[in-house]
Tab-separated table of C-alpha atoms and ligand atoms in Angstrom:
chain	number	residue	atom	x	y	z
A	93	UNK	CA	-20.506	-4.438	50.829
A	94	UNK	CA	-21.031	-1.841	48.251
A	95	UNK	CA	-21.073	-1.510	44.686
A	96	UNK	CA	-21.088	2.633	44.791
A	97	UNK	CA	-17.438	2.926	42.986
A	98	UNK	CA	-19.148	1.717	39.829
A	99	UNK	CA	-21.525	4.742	39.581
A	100	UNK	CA	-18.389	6.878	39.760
A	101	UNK	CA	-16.069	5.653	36.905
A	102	UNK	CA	-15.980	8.336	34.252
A	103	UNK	CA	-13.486	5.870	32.355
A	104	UNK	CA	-13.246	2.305	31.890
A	105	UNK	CA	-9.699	1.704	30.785
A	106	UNK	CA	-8.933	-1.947	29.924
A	107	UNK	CA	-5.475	-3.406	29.076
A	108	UNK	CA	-5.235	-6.159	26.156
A	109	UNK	CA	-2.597	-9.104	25.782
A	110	UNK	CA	-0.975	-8.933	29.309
A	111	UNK	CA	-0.480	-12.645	29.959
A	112	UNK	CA	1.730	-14.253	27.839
A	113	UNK	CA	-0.247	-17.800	27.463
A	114	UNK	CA	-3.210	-15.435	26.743
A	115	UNK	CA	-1.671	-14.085	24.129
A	116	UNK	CA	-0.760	-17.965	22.460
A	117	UNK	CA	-4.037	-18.805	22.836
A	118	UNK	CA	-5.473	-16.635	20.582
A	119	UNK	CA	-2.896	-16.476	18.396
A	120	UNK	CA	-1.948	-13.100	18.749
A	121	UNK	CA	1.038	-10.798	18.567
A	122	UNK	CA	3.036	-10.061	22.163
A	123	UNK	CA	3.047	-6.167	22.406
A	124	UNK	CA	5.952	-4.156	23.210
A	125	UNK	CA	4.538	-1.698	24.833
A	126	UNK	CA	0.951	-1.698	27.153
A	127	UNK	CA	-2.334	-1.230	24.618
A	128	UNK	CA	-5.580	-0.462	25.806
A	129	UNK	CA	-9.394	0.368	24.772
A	130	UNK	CA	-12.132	1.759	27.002
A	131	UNK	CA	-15.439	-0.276	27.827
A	132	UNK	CA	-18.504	1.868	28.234
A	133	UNK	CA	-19.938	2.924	32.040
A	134	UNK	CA	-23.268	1.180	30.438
A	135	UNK	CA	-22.104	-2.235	29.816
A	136	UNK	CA	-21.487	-2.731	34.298
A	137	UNK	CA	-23.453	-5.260	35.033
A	138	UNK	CA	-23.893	-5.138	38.806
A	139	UNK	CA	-23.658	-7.841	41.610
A	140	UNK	CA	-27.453	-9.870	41.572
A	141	UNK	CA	-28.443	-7.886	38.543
A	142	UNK	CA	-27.606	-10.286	35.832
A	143	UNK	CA	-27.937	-12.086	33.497
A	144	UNK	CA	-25.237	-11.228	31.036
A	145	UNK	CA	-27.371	-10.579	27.582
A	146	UNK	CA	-25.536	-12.633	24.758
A	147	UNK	CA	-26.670	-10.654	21.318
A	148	UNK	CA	-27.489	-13.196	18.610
A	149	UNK	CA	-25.347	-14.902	16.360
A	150	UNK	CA	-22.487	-13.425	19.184
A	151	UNK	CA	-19.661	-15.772	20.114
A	152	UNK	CA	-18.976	-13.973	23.827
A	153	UNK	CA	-16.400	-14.887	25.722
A	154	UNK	CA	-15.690	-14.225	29.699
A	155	UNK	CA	-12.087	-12.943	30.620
A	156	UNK	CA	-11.548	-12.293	34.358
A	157	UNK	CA	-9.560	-9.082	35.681
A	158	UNK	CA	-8.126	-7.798	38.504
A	159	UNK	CA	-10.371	-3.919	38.252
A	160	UNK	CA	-8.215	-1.323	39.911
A	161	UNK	CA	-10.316	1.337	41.438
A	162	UNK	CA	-8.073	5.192	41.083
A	163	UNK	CA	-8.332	7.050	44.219
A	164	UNK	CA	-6.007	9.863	42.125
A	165	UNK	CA	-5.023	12.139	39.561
A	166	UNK	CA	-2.431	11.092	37.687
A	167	UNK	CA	-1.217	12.269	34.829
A	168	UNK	CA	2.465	12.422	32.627
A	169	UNK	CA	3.819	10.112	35.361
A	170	UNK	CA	7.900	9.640	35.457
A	171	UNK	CA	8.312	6.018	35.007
A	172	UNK	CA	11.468	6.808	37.209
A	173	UNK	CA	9.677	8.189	39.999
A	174	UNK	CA	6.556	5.787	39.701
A	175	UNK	CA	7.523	2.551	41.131
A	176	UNK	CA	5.313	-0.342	43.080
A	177	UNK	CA	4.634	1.903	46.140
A	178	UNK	CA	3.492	5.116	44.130
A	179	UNK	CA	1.328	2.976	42.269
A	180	UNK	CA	-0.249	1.030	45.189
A	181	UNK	CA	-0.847	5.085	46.797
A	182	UNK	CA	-2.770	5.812	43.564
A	183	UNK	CA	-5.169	3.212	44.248
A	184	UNK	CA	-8.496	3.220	45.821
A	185	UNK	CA	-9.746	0.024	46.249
A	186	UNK	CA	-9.934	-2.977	43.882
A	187	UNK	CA	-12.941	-4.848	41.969
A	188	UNK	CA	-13.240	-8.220	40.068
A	189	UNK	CA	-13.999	-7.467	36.477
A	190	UNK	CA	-15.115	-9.893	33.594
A	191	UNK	CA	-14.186	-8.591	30.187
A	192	UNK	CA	-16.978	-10.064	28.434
A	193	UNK	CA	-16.371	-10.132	24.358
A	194	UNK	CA	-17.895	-10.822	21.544
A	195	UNK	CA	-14.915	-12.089	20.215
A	196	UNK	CA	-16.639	-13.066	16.292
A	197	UNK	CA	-17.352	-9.057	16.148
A	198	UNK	CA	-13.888	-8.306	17.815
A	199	UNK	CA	-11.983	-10.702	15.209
A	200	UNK	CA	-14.019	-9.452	12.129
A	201	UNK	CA	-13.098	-5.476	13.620
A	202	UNK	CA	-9.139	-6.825	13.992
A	203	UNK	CA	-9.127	-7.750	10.162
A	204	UNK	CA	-10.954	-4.780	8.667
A	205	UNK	CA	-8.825	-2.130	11.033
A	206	UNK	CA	-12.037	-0.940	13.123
A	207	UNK	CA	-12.517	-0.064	16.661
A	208	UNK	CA	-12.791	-2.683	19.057
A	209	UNK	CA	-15.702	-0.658	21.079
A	210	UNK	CA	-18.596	-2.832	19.791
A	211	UNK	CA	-17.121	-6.041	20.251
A	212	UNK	CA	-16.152	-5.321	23.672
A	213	UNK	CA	-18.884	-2.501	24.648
A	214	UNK	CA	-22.785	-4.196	24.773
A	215	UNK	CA	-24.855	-4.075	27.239
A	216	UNK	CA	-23.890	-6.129	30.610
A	217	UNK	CA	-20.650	-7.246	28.845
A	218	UNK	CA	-18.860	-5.761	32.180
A	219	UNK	CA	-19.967	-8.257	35.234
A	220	UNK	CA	-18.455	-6.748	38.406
A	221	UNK	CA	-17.840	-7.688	41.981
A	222	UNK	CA	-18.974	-5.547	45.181
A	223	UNK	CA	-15.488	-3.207	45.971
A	224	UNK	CA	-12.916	-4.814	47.455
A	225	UNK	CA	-10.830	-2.138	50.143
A	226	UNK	CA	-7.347	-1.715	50.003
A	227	UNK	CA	-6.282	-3.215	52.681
A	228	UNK	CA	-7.715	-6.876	51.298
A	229	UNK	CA	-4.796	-6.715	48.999
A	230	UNK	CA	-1.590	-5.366	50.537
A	231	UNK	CA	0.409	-6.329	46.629
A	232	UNK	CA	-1.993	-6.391	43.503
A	233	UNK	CA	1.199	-8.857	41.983
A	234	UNK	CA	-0.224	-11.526	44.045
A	235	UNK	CA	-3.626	-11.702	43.380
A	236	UNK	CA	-5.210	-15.268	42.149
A	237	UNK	CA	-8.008	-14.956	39.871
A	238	UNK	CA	-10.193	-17.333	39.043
A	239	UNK	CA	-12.981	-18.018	36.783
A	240	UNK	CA	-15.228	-21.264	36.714
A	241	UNK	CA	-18.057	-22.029	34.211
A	242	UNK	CA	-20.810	-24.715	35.411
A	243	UNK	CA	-18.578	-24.956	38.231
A	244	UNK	CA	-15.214	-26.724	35.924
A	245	UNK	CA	-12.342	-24.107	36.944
A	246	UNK	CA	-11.219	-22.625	33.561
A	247	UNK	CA	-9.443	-19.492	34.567
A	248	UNK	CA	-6.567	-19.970	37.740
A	249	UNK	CA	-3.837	-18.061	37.638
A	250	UNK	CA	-1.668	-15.280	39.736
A	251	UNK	CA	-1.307	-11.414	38.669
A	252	UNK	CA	2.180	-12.011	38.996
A	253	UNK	CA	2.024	-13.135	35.455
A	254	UNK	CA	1.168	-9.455	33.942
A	255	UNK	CA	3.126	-9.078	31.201
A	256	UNK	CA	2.983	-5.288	32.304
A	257	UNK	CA	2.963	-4.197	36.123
A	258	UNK	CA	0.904	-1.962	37.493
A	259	UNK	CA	3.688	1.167	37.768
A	260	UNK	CA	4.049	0.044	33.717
A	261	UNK	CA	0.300	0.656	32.959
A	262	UNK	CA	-0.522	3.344	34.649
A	263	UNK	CA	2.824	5.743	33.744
A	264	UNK	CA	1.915	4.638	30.061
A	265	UNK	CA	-2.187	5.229	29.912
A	266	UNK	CA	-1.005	9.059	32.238
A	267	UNK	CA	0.654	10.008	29.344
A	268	UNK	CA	-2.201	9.512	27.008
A	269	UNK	CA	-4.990	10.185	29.304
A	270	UNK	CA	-5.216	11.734	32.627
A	271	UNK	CA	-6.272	9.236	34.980
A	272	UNK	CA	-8.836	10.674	37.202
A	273	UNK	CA	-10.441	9.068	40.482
A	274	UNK	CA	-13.155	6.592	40.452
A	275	UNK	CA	-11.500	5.521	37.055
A	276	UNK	CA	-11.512	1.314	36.142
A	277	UNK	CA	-8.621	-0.024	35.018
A	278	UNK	CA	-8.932	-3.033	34.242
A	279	UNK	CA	-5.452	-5.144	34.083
A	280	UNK	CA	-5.727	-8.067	31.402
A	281	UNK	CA	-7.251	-11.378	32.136
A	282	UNK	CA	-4.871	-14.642	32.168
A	283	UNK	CA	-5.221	-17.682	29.654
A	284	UNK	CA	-8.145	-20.021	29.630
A	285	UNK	CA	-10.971	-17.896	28.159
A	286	UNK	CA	-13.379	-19.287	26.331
A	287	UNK	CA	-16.793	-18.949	25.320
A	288	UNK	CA	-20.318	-19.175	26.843
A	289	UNK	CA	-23.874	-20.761	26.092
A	290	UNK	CA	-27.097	-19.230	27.059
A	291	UNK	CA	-27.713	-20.668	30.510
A	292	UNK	CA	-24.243	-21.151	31.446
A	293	UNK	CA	-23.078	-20.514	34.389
A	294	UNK	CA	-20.105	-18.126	35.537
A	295	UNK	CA	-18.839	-17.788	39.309
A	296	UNK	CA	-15.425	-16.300	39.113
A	297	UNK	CA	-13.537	-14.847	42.360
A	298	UNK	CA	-10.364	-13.662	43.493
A	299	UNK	CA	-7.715	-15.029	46.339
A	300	UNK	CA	-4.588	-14.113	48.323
A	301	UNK	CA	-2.374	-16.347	49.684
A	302	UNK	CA	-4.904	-19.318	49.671
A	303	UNK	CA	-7.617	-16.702	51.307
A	304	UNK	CA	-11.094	-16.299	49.354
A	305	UNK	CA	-12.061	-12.468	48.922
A	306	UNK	CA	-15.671	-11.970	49.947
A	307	UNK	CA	-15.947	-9.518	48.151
A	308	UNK	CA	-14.836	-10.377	44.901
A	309	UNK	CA	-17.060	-12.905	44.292
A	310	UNK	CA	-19.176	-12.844	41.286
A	311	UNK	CA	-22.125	-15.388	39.639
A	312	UNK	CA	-24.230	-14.287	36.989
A	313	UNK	CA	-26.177	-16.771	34.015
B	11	UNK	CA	-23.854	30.298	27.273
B	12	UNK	CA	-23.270	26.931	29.158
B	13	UNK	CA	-20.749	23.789	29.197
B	14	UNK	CA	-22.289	22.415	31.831
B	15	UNK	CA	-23.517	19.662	29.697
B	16	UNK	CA	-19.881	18.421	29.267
B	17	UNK	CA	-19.848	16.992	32.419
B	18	UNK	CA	-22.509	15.173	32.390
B	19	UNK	CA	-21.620	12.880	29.753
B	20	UNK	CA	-21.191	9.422	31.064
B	21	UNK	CA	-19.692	8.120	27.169
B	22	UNK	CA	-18.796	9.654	24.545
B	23	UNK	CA	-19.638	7.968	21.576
B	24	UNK	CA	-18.255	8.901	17.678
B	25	UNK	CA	-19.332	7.709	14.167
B	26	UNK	CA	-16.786	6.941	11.671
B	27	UNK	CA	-16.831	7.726	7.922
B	28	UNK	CA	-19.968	8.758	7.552
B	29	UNK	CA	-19.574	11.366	4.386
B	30	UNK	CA	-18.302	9.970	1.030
B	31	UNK	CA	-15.638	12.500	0.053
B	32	UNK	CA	-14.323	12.312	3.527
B	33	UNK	CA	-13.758	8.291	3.440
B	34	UNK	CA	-12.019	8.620	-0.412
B	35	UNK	CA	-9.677	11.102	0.935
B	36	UNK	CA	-8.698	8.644	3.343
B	37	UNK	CA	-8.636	5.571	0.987
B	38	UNK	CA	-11.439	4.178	3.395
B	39	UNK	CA	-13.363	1.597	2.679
B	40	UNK	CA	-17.694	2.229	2.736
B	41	UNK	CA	-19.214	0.447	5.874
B	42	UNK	CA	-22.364	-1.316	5.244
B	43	UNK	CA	-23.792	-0.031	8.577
B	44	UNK	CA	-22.588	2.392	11.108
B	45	UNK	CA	-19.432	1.555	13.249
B	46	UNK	CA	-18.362	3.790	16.177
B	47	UNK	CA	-15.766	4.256	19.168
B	48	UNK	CA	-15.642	5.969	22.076
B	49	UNK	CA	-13.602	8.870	23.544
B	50	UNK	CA	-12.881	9.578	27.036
B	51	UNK	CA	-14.449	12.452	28.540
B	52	UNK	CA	-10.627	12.793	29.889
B	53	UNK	CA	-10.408	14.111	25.977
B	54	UNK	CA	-13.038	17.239	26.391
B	55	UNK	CA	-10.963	20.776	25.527
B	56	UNK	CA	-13.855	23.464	26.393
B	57	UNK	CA	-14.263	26.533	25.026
B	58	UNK	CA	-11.481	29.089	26.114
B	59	UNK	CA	-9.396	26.371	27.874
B	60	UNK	CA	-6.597	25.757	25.353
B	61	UNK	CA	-4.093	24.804	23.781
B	62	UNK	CA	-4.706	21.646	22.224
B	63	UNK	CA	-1.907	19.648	23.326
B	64	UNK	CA	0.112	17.295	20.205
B	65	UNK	CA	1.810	14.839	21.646
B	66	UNK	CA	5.212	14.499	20.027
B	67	UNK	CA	5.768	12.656	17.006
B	68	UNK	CA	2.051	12.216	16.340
B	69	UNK	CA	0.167	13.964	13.095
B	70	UNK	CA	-2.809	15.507	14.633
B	71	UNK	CA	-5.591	15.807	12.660
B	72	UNK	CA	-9.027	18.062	13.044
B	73	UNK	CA	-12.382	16.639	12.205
B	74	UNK	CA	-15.534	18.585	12.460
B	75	UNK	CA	-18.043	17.136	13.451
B	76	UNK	CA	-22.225	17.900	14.998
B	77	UNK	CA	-22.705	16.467	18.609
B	78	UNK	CA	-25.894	15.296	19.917
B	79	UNK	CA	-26.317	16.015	23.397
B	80	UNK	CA	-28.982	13.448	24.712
B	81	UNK	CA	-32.204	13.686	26.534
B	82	UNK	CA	-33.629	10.207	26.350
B	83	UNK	CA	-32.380	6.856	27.482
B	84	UNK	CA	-32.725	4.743	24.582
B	85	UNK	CA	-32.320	0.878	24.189
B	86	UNK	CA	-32.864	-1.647	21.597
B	87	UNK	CA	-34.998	1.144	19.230
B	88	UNK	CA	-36.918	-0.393	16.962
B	89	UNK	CA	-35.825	1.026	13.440
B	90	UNK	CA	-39.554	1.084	12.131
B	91	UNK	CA	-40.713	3.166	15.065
B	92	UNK	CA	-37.684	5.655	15.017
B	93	UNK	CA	-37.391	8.034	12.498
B	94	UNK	CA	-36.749	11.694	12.483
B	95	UNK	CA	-39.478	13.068	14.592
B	96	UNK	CA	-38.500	10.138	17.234
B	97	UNK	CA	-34.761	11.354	16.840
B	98	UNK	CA	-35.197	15.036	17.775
B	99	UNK	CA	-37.387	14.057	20.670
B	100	UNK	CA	-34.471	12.269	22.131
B	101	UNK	CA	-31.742	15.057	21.623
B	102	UNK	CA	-31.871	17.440	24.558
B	103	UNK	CA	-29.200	19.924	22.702
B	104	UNK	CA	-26.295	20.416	20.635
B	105	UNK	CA	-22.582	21.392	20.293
B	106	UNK	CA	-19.675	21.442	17.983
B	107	UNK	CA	-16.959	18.947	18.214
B	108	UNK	CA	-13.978	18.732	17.010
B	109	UNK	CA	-12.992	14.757	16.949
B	110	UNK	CA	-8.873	15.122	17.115
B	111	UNK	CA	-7.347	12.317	15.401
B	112	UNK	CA	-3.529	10.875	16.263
B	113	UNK	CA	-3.729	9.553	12.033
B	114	UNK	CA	-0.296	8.048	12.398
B	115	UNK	CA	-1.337	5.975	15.707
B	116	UNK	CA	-4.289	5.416	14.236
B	117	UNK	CA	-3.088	4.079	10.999
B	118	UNK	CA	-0.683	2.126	12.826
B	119	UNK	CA	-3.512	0.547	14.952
B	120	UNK	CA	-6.115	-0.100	12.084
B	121	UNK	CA	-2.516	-1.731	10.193
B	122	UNK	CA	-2.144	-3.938	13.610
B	123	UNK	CA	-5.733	-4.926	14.646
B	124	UNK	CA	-5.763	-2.825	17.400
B	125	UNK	CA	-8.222	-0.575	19.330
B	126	UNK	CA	-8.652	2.938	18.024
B	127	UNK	CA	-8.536	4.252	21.778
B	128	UNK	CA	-5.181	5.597	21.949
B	129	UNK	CA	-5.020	7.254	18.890
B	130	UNK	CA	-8.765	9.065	19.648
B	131	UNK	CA	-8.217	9.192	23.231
B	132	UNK	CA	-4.981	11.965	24.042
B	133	UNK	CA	-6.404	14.596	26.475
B	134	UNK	CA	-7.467	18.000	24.761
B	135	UNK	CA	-8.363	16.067	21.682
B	136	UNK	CA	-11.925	16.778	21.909
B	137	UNK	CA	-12.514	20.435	21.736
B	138	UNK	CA	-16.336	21.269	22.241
B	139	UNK	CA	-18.087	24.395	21.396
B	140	UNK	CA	-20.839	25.744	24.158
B	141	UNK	CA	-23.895	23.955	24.459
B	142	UNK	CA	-26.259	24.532	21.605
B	143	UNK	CA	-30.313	24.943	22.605
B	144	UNK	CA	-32.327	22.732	20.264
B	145	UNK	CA	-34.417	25.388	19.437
B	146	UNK	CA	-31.328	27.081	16.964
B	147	UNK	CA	-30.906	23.686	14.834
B	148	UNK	CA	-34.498	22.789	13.808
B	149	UNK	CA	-32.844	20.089	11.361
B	150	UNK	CA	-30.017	18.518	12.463
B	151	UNK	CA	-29.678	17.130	8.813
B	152	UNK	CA	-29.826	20.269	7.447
B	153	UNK	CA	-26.694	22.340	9.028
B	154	UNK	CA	-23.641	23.696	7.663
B	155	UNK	CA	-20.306	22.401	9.586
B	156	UNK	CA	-17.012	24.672	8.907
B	157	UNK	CA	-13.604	24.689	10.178
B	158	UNK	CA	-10.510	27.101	9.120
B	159	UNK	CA	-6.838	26.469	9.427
B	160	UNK	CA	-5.116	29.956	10.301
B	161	UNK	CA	-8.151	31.338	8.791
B	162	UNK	CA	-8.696	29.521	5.538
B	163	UNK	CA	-11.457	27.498	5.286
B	164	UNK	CA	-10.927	23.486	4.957
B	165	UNK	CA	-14.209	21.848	5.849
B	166	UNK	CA	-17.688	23.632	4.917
B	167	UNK	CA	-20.073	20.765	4.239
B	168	UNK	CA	-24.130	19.972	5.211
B	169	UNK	CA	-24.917	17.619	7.550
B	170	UNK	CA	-27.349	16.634	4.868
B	171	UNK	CA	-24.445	14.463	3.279
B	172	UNK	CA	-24.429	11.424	6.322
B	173	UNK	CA	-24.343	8.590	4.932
B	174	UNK	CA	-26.138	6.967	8.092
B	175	UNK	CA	-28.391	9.566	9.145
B	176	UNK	CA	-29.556	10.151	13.133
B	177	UNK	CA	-32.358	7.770	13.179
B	178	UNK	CA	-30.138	4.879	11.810
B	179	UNK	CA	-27.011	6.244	14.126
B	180	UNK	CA	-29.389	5.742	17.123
B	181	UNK	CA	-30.890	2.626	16.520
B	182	UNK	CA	-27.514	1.050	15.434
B	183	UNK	CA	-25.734	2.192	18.867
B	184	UNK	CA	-28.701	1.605	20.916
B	185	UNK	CA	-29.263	-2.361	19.662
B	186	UNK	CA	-25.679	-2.708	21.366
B	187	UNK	CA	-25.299	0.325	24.209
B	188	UNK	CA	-27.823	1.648	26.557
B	189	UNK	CA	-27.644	5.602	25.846
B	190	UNK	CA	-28.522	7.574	28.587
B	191	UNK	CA	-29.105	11.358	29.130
B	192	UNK	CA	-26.302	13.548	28.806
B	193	UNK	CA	-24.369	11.289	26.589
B	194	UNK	CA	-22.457	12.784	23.823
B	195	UNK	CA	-22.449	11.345	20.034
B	196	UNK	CA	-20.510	12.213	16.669
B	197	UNK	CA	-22.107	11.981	13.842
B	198	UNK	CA	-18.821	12.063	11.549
B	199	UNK	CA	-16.975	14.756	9.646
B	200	UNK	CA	-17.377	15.973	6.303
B	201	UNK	CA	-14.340	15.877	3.473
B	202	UNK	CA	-11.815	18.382	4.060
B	203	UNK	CA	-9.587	16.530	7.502
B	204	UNK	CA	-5.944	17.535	8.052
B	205	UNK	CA	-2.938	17.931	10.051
B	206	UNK	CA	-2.260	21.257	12.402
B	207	UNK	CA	1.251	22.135	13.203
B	208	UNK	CA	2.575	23.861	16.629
B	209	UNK	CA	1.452	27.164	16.391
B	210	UNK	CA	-1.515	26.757	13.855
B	211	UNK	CA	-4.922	28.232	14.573
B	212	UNK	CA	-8.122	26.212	14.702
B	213	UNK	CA	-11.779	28.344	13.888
B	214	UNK	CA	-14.591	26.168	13.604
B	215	UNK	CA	-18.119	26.601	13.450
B	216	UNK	CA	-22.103	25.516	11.941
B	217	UNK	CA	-24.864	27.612	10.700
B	218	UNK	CA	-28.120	26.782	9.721
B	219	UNK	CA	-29.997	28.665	6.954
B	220	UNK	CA	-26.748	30.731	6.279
B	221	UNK	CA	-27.535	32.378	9.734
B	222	UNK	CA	-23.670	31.273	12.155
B	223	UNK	CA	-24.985	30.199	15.790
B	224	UNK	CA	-23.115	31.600	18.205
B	225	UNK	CA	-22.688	29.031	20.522
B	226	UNK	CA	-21.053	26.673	18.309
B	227	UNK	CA	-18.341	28.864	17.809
B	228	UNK	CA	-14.732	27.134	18.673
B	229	UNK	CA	-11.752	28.495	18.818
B	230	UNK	CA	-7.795	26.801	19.556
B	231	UNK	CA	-4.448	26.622	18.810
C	88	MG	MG1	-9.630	-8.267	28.619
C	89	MG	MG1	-11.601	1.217	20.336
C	90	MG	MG1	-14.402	11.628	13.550
């Protein structure tokens, strides 16, 4: 197993509010088209090198991700021509991601208009898995992700729920940014986030059709 | 004369309003400390690789702004032991930036809550000048930062007017990101920011002591 494809990611690109019961949980607005906000390469926090550092007086909560890992250039896509297949060809491999935030920072940047890089950007704020190959996951739409803290499932749910599809995100963040390989995207994390306690626990992992993926699992304090 | 260095940058990390007149022209409020974002290195426009590329329907605006290129990895500085002499230590070199803002996404974003990313983040909006040897800027408070719109100047200010100044920039980010070598930071732009059109031309450069460095010359449409 190898964690190598995190060394290469010149971008972290992460989608917000892609679940719908995400969305209600925190209150927030449904958007009409796909958002998104970049993570810094420093906050990876790598297979066995944990722990996740909680700042002080930080209310951090875990969100877990389906990371795609680009194995192209792409760039001004045609939504026309960029469909399920194209997308799935544009794809190197695939990582669990947890969007750690410090959601108290995040929520105080939301009402005064700021950037949303220090809430979501510290230091080991982006646990990842050991890179999962392609052919693990033959349709990223049916993906089950799963998050458990002290070992009491709070995450469960399918990427069949993205609010956005994969064609969606990527034809939308090409025409903003070029997407270039070894880029993370990560694709929004499904309700039941929450927050965690120094000394918590976090094991959080990633299935297809009832089948475990090695390789996406991830435990870190 | 080198851009070598623009590669190596892992993030890209900017300060916002960080001169007075520039955050009245903008209606801005004053932070109490130093907030920042990041742009993707997706965003770099080097030196004789034009145009600058406004995406439709957006208001593009120029800031100019002094990059740090850095030479140290630096984490949780201690404010007491970092001060000026500590600062320069850790700066390997310099360039000119030009931080290209999409104001209307932007505005839109800071009205919504939402990341700054998009609006920072279109490719070609971060023009850079050539790498800068440390040895021309022997203050990096003490430099003059100018940029003309088809020739007539619009931003000629000192350095010497950050609010925050390098040594409080660096120990902010580095209490929340890890920055490593080669990473790239903003330090803000001075009053002076507007919109280009199709068409207009973009000069921009800093001197120190009234003497222009060479290297920090930029030039776009
Ligand atoms: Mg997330
Ligand atoms: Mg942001
Ligand atoms: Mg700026």
């Amino acid at each position: 197993m190898s964690v190598a494809y995190a060394q290469r990611a010149r971008k972290i690109l992460c989608i917000g509010r892609n679940y719908v019961d995400h969305i209600k949980e925190l209150n927030n607005v449904k958007p009409s088209s796909p958002f998104f906000f970049l993570k810094p390469s420093s906050s990876i926090l790598l297979p066995n090198e944990g722990p996740m550092l909680a700042p002080k007086g930080v209310i951090v909560h875990y969100e877990v991700e389906l990371a795609l890992i680009m194995g192209k250039t792409l760039k001004n896509l045609d939504p026309a021509k960029f469909g399920k297949k194209e997308a799935i060809d544009a794809i190197d491999g695939y990582a669990l991601a947890v969007d750690m935030t410090a959601r108290n920072i995040q929520d105080e940047a939301k009402k005064k208009g700021l950037p949303w890089s220090i809430g979501k950007g510290f230091d080991t704020f982006l646990p990842l898995s050991h890179y999962i190959p392609k052919s693990q996951i033959p349709d990223p739409h049916n993906v089950n992700l799963h998050l458990e803290l002290n070992g009491e499932k709070r995450q469960n749910d399918s990427t069949g729920l993205m609010i956005f599809d994969i064609p969606k995100i990527l034809t939308t963040m090409s025409s903003i940014m070029t997407i270039q390989p070894g880029d993370l995207i990560l694709t929004g994390t499904p309700k039941g986030v929450g927050s965690v306690r120094p000394g918590d626990k976090i094991t959080a992992g990633l299935s297809v059709n009832g089948k475990e993926i090695e390789e996406g699992k991830i435990a870190f304090i």
